[in-house]
mmCIF file of C-alpha atoms in Angstrom:
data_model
loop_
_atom_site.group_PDB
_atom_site.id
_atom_site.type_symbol
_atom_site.label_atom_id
_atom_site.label_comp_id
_atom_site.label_asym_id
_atom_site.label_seq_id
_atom_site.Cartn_x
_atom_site.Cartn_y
_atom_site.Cartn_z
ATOM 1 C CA UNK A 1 133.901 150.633 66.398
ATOM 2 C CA UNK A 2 135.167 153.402 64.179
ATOM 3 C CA UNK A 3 136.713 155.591 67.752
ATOM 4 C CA UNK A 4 139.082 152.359 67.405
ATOM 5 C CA UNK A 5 139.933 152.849 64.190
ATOM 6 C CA UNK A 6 138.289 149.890 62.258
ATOM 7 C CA UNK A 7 140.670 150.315 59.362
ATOM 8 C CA UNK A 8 138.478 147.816 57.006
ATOM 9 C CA UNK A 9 135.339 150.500 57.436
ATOM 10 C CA UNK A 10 137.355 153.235 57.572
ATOM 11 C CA UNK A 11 138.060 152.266 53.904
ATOM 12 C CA UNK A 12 134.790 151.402 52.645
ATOM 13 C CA UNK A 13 133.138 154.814 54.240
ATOM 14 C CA UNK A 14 135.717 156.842 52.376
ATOM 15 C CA UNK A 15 135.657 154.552 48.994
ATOM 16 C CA UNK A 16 131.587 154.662 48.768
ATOM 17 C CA UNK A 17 131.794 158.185 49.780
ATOM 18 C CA UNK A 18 134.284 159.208 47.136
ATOM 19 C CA UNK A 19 133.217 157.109 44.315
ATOM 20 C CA UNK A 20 129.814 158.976 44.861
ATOM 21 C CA UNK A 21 130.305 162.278 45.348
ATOM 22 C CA UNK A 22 132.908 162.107 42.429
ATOM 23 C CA UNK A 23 130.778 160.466 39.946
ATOM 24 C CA UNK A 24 128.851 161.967 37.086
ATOM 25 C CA UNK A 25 126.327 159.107 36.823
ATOM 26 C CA UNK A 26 125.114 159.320 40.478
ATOM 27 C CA UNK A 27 122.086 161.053 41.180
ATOM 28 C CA UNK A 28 122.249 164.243 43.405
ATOM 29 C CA UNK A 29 119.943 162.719 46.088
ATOM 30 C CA UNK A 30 122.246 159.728 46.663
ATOM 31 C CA UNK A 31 125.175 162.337 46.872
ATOM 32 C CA UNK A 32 122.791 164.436 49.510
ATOM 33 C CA UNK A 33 122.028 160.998 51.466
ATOM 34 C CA UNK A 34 126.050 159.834 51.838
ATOM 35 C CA UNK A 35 127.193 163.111 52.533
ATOM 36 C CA UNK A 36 124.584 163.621 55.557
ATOM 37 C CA UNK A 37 125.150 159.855 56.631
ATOM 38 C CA UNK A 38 129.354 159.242 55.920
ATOM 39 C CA UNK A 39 131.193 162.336 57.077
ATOM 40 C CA UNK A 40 128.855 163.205 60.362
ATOM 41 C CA UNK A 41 129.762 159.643 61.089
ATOM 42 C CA UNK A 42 133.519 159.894 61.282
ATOM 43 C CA UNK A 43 133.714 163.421 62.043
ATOM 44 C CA UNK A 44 132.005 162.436 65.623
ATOM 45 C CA UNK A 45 134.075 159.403 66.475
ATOM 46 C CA UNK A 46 137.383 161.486 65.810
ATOM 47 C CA UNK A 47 135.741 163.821 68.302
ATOM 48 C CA UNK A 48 135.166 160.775 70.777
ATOM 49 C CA UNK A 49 138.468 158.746 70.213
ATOM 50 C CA UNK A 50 140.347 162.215 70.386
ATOM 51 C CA UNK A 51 138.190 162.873 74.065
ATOM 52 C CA UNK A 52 137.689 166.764 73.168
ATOM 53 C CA UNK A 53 136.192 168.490 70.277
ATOM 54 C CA UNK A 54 138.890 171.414 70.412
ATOM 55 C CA UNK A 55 141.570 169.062 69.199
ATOM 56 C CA UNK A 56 139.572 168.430 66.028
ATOM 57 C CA UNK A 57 137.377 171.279 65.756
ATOM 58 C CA UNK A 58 139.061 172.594 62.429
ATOM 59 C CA UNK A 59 141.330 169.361 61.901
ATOM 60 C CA UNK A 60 144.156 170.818 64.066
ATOM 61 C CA UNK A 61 145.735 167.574 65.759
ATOM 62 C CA UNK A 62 149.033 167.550 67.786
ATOM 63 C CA UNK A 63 150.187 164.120 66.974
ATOM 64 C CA UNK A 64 147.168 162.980 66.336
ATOM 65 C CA UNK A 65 145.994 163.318 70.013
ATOM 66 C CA UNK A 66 143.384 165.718 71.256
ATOM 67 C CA UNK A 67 143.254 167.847 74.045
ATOM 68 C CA UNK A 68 142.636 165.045 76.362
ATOM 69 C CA UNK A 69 145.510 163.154 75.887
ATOM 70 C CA UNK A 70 143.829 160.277 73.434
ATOM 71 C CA UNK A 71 145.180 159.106 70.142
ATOM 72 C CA UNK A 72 142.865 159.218 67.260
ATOM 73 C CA UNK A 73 144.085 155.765 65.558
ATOM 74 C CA UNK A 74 145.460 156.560 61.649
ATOM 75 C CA UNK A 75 142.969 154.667 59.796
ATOM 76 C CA UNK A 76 140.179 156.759 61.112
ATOM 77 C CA UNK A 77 142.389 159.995 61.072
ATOM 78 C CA UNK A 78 143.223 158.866 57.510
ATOM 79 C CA UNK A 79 139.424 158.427 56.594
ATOM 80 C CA UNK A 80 138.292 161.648 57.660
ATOM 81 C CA UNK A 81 141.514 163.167 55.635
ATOM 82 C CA UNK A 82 140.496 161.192 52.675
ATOM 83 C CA UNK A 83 136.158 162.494 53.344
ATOM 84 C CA UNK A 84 137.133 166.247 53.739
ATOM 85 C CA UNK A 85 139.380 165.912 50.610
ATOM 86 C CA UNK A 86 136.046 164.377 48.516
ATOM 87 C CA UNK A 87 133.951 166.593 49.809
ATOM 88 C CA UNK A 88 136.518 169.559 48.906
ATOM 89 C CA UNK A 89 136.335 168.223 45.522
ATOM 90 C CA UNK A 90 132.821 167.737 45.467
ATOM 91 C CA UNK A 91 132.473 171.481 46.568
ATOM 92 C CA UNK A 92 134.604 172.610 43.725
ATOM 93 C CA UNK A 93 132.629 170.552 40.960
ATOM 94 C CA UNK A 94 128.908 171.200 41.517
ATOM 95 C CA UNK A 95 128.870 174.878 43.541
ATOM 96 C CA UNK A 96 129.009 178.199 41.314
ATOM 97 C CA UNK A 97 131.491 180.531 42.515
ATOM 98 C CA UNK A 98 128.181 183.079 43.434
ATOM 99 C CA UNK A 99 125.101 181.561 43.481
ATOM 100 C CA UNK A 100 123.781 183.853 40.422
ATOM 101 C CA UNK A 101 126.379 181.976 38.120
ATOM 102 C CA UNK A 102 124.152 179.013 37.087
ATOM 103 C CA UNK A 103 120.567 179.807 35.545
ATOM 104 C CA UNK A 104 118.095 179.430 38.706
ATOM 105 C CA UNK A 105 115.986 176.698 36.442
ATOM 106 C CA UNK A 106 118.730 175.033 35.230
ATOM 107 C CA UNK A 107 120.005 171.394 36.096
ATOM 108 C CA UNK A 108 123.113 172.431 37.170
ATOM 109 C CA UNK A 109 121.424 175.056 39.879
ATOM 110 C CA UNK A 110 118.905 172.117 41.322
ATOM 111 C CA UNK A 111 121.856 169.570 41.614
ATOM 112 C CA UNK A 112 123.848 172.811 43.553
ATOM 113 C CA UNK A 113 120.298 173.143 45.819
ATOM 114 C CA UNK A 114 120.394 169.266 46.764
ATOM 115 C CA UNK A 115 123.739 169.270 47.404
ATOM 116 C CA UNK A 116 123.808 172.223 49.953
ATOM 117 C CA UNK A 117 121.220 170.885 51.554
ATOM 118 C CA UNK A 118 123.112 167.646 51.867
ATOM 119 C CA UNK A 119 126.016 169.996 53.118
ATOM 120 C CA UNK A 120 124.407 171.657 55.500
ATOM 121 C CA UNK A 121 122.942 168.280 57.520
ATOM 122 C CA UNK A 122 126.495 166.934 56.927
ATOM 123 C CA UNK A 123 127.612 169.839 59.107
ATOM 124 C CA UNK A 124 124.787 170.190 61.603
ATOM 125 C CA UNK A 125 125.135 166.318 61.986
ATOM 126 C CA UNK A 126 129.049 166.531 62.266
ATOM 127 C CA UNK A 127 128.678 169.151 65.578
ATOM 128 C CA UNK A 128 131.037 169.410 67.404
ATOM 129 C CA UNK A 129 133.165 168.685 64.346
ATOM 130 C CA UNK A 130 134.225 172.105 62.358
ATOM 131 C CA UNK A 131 136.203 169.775 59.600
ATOM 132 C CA UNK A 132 133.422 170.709 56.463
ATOM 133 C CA UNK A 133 133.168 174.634 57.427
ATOM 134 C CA UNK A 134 136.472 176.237 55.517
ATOM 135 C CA UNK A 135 134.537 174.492 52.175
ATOM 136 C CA UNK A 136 131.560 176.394 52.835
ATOM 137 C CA UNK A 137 132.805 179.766 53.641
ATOM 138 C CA UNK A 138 132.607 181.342 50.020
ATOM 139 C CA UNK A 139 128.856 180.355 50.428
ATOM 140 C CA UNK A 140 128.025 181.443 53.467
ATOM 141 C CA UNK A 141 129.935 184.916 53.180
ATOM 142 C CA UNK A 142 128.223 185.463 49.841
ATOM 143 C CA UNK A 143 126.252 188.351 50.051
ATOM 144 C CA UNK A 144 123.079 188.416 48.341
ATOM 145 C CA UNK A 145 123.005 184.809 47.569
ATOM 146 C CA UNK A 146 119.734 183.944 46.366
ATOM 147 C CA UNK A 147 119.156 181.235 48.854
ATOM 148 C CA UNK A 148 119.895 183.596 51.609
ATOM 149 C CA UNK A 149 117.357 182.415 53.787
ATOM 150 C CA UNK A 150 117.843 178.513 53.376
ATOM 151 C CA UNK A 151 121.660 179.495 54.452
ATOM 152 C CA UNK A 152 120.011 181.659 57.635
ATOM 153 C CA UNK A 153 118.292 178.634 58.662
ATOM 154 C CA UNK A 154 121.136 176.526 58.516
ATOM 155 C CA UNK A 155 123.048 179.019 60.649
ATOM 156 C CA UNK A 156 120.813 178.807 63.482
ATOM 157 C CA UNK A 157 120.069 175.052 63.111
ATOM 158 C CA UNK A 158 124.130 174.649 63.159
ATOM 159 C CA UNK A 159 124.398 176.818 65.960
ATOM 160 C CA UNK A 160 121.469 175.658 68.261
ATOM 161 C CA UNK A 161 122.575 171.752 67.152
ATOM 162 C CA UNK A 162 126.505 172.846 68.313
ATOM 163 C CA UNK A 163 125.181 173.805 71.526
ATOM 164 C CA UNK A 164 123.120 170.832 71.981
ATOM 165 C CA UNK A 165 125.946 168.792 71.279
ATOM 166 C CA UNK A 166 127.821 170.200 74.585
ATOM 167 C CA UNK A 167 126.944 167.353 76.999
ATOM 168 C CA UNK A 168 128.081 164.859 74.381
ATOM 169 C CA UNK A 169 131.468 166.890 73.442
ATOM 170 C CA UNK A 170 132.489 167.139 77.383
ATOM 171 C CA UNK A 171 130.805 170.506 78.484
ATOM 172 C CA UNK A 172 132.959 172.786 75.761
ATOM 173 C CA UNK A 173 130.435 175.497 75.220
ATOM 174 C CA UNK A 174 129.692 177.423 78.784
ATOM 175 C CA UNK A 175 125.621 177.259 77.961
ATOM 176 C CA UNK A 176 125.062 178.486 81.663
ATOM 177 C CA UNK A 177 125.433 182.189 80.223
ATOM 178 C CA UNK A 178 122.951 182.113 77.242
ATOM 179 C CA UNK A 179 125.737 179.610 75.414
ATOM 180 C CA UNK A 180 128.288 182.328 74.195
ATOM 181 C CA UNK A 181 131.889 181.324 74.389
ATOM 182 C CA UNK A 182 134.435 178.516 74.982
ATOM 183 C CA UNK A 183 135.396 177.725 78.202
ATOM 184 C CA UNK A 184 138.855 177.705 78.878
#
């Protein structure tokens, strides 16, 4: 249904999604929950309605239509706009510029730790989808972060989850040869 471009749920993901992440009053868990559930959700059925990953891997459309040919209909390329935008916005509200910024007891810090978590299952679950990674970058290039090993173990959950994802994305990682590489 959403690969079609169901504009009426297009709008609701994006609306419950943004009033969430953007509100003060919402616990962090709920936040966690809707960002693992919403984005993986329309990041995927770009990927399908588009027919390749490598059209939307990083949001890089040609006319809206991916490498196979397909157009990805505007409400759903509008809702996925509208989710990286929240979660952008999200980003910049709850995580420290360096993870030593907020006190590691503090309120702020847990809400940061429940909301990374949340962000990495978003991305794992969005595979073959790259649209969250630019947000993340400052984290994951951090050096010495304290959570250093929580962001390890996302890395190789992402990567082995990517390269599971290669039957459903149409064969774009050549796992053959120990899964390194595109294919062209």
């Amino acid at each position: 249904v959403l690969s079609s471009g169901h504009s009426g749920l297009c709008r609701l993901l994006t609306a419950v999604l943004s009033a969430t992440l953007g509100s003060q009053a919402c616990a962090p868990r709920t936040k966690a929950l809707l960002l693992t559930a919403i984005p993986p959700l329309l990041f995927r059925a770009e990927v399908f309605a588009a027919g390749s990953p490598v059209a939307t891997m990083l949001g890089e459309e040609a006319d809206r239509g991916g490498a196979a040919g397909r157009m990805v209909p505007e409400a759903l390329s509008c809702a996925v706009s509208s989710v990286v935008e929240s979660v952008k916005s999200m980003v910049i509200a709850n995580f420290p510029l360096n993870s030593r910024e907020y006190v590691r007891d503090a309120d702020e810090y847990a809400t940061y730790l429940v909301l990374l978590d949340g962000y990495f299952r978003a991305l794992e679950l969005s595979a073959p989808s790259f649209r969250l990674l630019p947000h993340l970058h400052p984290t994951l290039r951090e050096k010495g972060h304290r959570e250093e090993p929580k962001i390890r173990n996302f890395v190789e959950r992402f990567v082995h989850h990517l390269l599971s994802t290669s039957n459903y994305s149409g064969g774009w990682f050549d796992t053959g040869a120990g899964g390194r590489g595109a294919q062209s």
